[in-house]
Tab-separated table of C-alpha atoms and ligand atoms in Angstrom:
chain	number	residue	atom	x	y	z
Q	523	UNK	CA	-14.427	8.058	2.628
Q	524	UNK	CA	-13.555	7.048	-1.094
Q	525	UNK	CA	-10.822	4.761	-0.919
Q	526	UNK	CA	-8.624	3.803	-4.534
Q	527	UNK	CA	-6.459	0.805	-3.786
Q	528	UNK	CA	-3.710	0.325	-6.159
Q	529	UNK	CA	-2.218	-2.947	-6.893
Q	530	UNK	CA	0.089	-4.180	-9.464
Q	531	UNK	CA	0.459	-8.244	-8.413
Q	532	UNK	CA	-0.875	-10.504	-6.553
Q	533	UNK	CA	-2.866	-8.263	-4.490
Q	534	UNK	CA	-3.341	-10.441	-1.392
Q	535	UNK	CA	-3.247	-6.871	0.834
Q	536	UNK	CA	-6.286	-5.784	-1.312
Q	537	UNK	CA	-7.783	-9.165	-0.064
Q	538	UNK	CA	-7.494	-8.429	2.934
Q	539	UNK	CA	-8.954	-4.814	2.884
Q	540	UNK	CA	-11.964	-6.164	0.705
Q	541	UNK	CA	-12.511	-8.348	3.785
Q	542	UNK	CA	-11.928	-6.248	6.243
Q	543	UNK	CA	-14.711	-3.932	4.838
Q	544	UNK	CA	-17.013	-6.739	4.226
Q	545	UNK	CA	-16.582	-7.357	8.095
Q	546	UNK	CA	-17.820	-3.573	8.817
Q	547	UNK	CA	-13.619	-3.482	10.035
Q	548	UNK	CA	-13.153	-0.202	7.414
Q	549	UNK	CA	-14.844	2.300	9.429
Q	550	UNK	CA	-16.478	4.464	6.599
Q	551	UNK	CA	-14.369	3.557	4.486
Q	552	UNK	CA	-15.805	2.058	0.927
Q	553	UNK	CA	-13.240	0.822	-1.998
Q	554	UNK	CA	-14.775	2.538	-4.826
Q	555	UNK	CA	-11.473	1.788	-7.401
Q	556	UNK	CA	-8.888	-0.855	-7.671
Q	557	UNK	CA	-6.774	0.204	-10.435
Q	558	UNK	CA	-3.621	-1.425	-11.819
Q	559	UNK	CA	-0.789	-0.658	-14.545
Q	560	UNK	CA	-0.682	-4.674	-14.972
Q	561	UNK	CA	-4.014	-6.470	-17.101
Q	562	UNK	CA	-2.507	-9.924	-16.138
Q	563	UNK	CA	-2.691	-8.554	-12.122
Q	564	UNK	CA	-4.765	-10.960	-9.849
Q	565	UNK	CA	-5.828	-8.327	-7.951
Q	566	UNK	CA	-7.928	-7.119	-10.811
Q	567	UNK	CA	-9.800	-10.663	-10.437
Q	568	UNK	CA	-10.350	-10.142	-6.846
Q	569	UNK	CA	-11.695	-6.790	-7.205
Q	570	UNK	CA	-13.661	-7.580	-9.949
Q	571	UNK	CA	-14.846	-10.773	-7.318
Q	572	UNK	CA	-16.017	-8.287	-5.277
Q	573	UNK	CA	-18.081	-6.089	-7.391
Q	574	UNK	CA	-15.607	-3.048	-7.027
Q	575	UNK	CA	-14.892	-0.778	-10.436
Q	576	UNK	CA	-11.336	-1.576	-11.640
Q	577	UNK	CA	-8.772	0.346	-14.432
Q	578	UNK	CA	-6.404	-0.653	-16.136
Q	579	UNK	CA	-3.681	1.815	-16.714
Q	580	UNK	CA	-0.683	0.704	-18.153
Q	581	UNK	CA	2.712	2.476	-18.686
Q	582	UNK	CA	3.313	1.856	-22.713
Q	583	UNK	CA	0.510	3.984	-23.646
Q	584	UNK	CA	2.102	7.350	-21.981
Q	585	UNK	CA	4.973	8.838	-23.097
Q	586	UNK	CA	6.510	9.940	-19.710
Q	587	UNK	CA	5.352	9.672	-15.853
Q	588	UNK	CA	4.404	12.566	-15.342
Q	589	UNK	CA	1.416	12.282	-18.576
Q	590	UNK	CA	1.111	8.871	-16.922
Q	591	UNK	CA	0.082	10.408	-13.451
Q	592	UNK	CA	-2.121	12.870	-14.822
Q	593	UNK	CA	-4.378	11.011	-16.155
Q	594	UNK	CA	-4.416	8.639	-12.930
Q	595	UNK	CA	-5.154	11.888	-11.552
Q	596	UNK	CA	-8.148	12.441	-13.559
Q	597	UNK	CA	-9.286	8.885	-12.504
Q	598	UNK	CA	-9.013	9.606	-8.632
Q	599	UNK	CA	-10.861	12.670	-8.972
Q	600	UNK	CA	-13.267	11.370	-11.769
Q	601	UNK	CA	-14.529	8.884	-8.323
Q	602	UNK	CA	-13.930	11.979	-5.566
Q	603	UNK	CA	-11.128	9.909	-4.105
Q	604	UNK	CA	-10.318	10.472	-0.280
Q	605	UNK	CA	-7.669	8.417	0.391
Q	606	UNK	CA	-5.037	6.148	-1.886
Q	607	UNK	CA	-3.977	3.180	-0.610
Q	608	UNK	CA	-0.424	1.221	-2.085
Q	609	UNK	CA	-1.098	-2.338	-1.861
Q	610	UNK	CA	1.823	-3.732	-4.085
Q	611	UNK	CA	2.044	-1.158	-6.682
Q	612	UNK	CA	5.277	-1.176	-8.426
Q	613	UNK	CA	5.172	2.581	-9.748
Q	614	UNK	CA	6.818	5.479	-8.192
Q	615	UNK	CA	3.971	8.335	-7.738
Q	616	UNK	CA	5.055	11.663	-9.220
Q	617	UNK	CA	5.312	14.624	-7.096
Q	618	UNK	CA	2.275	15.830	-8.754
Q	619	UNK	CA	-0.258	13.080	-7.157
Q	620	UNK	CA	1.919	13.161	-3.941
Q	621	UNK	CA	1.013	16.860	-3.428
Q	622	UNK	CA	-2.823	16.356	-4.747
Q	623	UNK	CA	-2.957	13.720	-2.241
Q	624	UNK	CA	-0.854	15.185	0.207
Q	625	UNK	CA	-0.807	13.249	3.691
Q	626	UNK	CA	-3.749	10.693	2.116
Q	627	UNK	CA	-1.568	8.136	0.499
Q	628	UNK	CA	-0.817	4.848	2.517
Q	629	UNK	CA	1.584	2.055	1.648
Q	630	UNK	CA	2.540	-0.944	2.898
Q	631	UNK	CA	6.648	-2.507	3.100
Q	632	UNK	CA	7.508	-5.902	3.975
Q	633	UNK	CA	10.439	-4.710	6.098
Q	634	UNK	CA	11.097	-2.794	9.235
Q	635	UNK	CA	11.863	0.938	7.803
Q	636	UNK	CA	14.348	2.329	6.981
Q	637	UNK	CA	16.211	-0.932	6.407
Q	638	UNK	CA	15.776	-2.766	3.257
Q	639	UNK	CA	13.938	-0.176	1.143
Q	640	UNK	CA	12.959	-1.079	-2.501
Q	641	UNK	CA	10.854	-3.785	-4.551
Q	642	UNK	CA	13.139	-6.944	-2.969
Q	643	UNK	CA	13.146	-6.776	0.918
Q	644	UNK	CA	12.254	-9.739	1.836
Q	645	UNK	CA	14.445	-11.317	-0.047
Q	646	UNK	CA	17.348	-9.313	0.822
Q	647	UNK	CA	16.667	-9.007	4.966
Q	648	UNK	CA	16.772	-13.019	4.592
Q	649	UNK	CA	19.789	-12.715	2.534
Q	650	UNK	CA	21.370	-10.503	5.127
Q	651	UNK	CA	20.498	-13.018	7.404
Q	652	UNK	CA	18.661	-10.286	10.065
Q	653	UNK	CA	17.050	-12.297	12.756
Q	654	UNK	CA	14.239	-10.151	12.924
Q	655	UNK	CA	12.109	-8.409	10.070
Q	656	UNK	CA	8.540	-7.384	9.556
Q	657	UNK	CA	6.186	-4.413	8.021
Q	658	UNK	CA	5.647	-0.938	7.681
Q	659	UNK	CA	2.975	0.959	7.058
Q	660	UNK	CA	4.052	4.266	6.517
Q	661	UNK	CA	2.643	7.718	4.654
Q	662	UNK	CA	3.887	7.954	1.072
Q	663	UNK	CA	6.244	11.311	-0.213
Q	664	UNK	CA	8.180	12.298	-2.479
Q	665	UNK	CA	10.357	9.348	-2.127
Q	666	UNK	CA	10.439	5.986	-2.483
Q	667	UNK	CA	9.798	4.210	0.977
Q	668	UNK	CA	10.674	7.312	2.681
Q	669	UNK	CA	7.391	9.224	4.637
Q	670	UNK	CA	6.326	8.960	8.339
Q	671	UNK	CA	6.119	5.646	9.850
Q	672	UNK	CA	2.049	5.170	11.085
Q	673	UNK	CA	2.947	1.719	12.300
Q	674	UNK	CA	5.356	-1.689	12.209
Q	675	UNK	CA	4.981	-4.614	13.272
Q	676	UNK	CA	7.952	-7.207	14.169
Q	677	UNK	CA	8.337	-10.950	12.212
Q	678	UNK	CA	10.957	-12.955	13.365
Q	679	UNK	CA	13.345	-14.736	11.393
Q	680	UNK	CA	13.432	-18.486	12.404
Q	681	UNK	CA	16.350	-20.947	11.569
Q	682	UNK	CA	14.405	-23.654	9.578
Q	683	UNK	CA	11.467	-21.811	7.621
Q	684	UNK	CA	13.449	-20.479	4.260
Q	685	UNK	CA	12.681	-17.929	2.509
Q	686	UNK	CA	9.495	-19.071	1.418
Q	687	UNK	CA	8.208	-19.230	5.192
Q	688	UNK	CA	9.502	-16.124	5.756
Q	689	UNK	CA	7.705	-14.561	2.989
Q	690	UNK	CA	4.828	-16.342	4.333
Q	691	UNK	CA	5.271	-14.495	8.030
Q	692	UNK	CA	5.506	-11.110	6.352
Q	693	UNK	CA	2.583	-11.200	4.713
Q	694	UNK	CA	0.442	-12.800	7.154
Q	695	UNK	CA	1.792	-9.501	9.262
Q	696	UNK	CA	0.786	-7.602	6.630
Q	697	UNK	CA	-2.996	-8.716	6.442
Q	698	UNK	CA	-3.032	-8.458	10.259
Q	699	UNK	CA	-2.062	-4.881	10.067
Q	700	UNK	CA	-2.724	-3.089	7.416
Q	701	UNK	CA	-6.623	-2.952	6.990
Q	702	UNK	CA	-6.467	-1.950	11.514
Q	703	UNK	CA	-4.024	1.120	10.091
Q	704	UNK	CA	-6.200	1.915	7.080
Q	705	UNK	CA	-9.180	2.070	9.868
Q	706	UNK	CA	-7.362	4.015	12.180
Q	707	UNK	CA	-6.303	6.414	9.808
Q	708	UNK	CA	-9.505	6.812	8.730
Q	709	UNK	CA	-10.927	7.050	12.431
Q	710	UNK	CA	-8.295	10.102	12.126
Q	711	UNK	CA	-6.339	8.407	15.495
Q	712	UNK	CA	-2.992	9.121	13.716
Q	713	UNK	CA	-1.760	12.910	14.499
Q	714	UNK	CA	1.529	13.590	12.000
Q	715	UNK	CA	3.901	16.117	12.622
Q	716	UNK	CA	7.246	16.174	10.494
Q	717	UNK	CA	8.775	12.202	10.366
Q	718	UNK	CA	6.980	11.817	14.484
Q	719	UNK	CA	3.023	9.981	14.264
Q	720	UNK	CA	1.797	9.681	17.415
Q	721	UNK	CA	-1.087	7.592	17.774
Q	722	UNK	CA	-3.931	8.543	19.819
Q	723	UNK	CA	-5.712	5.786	22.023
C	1920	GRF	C1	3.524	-6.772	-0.259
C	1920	GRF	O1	4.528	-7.563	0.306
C	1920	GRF	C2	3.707	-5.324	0.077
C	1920	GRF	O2	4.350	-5.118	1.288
C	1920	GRF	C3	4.589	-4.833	-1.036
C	1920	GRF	O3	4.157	-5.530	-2.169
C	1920	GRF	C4	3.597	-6.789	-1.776
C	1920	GRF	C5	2.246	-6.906	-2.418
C	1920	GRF	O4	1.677	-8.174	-2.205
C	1920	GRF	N1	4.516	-3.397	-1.160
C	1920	GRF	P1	0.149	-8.404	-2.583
C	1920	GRF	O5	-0.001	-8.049	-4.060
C	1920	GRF	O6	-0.687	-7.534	-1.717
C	1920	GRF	O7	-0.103	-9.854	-2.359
């Protein structure tokens, strides 16, 4: 199972899926492709760290998304890619690579869908003051934020830890549950009908 990881930061998710895999915790799955539309991204280093290919593919160079998308296309298929997973990418996916990929694109959100949608929720569930938060890990479609739910988890919001702390939570949550979805998913445990995932013990 060829697995592209895209990643436009930090890429502390893609950490934690390099690791996982290192651990034998991917079932067959095997990052093949960590591409980014940032040069400066760190995830690029880890990647790179970890003897997986990387691309750089950034926006300016394309005149619209859609020319933009089609040649990330070509790169996905170029590598016989299974499976795309979102691991901070800050690009809306056309409809075109939704449908290619159809039911084989993960992300990860740092809040409890559908409730603070967008690149800021953290931020803005702390700013809300909610007094409990956490992660998604959902299916991705035409929408932003939008597809079947696989699987959340729940961070509480505690009086003294700021923002910073709470970021902190989230993503711990985040590396705790993604790579065990990505493995499931791959392990086919998740059956999807409509919005309803059902997950099969
Ligand atoms: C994560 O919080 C993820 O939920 C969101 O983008 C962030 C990426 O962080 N989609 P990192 O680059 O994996 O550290």
């Amino acid at each position: 199972m060829n697995i592209a990881i895209l990643a436009s930061g930090n890429g502390s998710n893609l950490q934690a899926l390099i690791d996982a895999e290192k651990a034998g915790d991917l079932s067959t799955g095997r990052i093949v492709l960590v591409l980014s539309d940032k040069k400066e991204a760190f995830a690029l280093k880890r990647a790179a760290r970890a003897g997986i290919e990387t691309e750089v593919q950034e926006k300016d160079l394309f005149s619209c998304r859609k020319e933009y998308d089609g040649e990330l296309l070509r790169k996905l298929e170029r590598r016989k890619i299974d499976l795309i997973v979102l691991a901070g990418f800050m690009r809306i996916l056309s409809i075109e690579v939704v449908k290619a990929y159809s039911g084989k694109i993960l992300n990860v959100h740092p809040a409890l869908l559908p409730a603070f949608k967008g690149g800021n929720a953290i931020r803005e569930a702390y700013d809300y003051g909610v007094k409990v938060t956490g992660v998604t890990v959902h299916l991705v479609d035409e929408e932003v934020d939008t597809g079947p739910i696989l699987a959340q988890e729940v961070v509480r919001v505690t009086q003294d830890q700021g923002i910073d702390g709470l970021e902190e939570a989230i993503h711990k949550a985040e590396h705790d549950l993604y790579p065990k979805v990505v493995r499931d998913f791959i392990d086919k445990k998740y059956e999807v009908e409509g919005r309803k995932t059902r997950y099969l013990k």
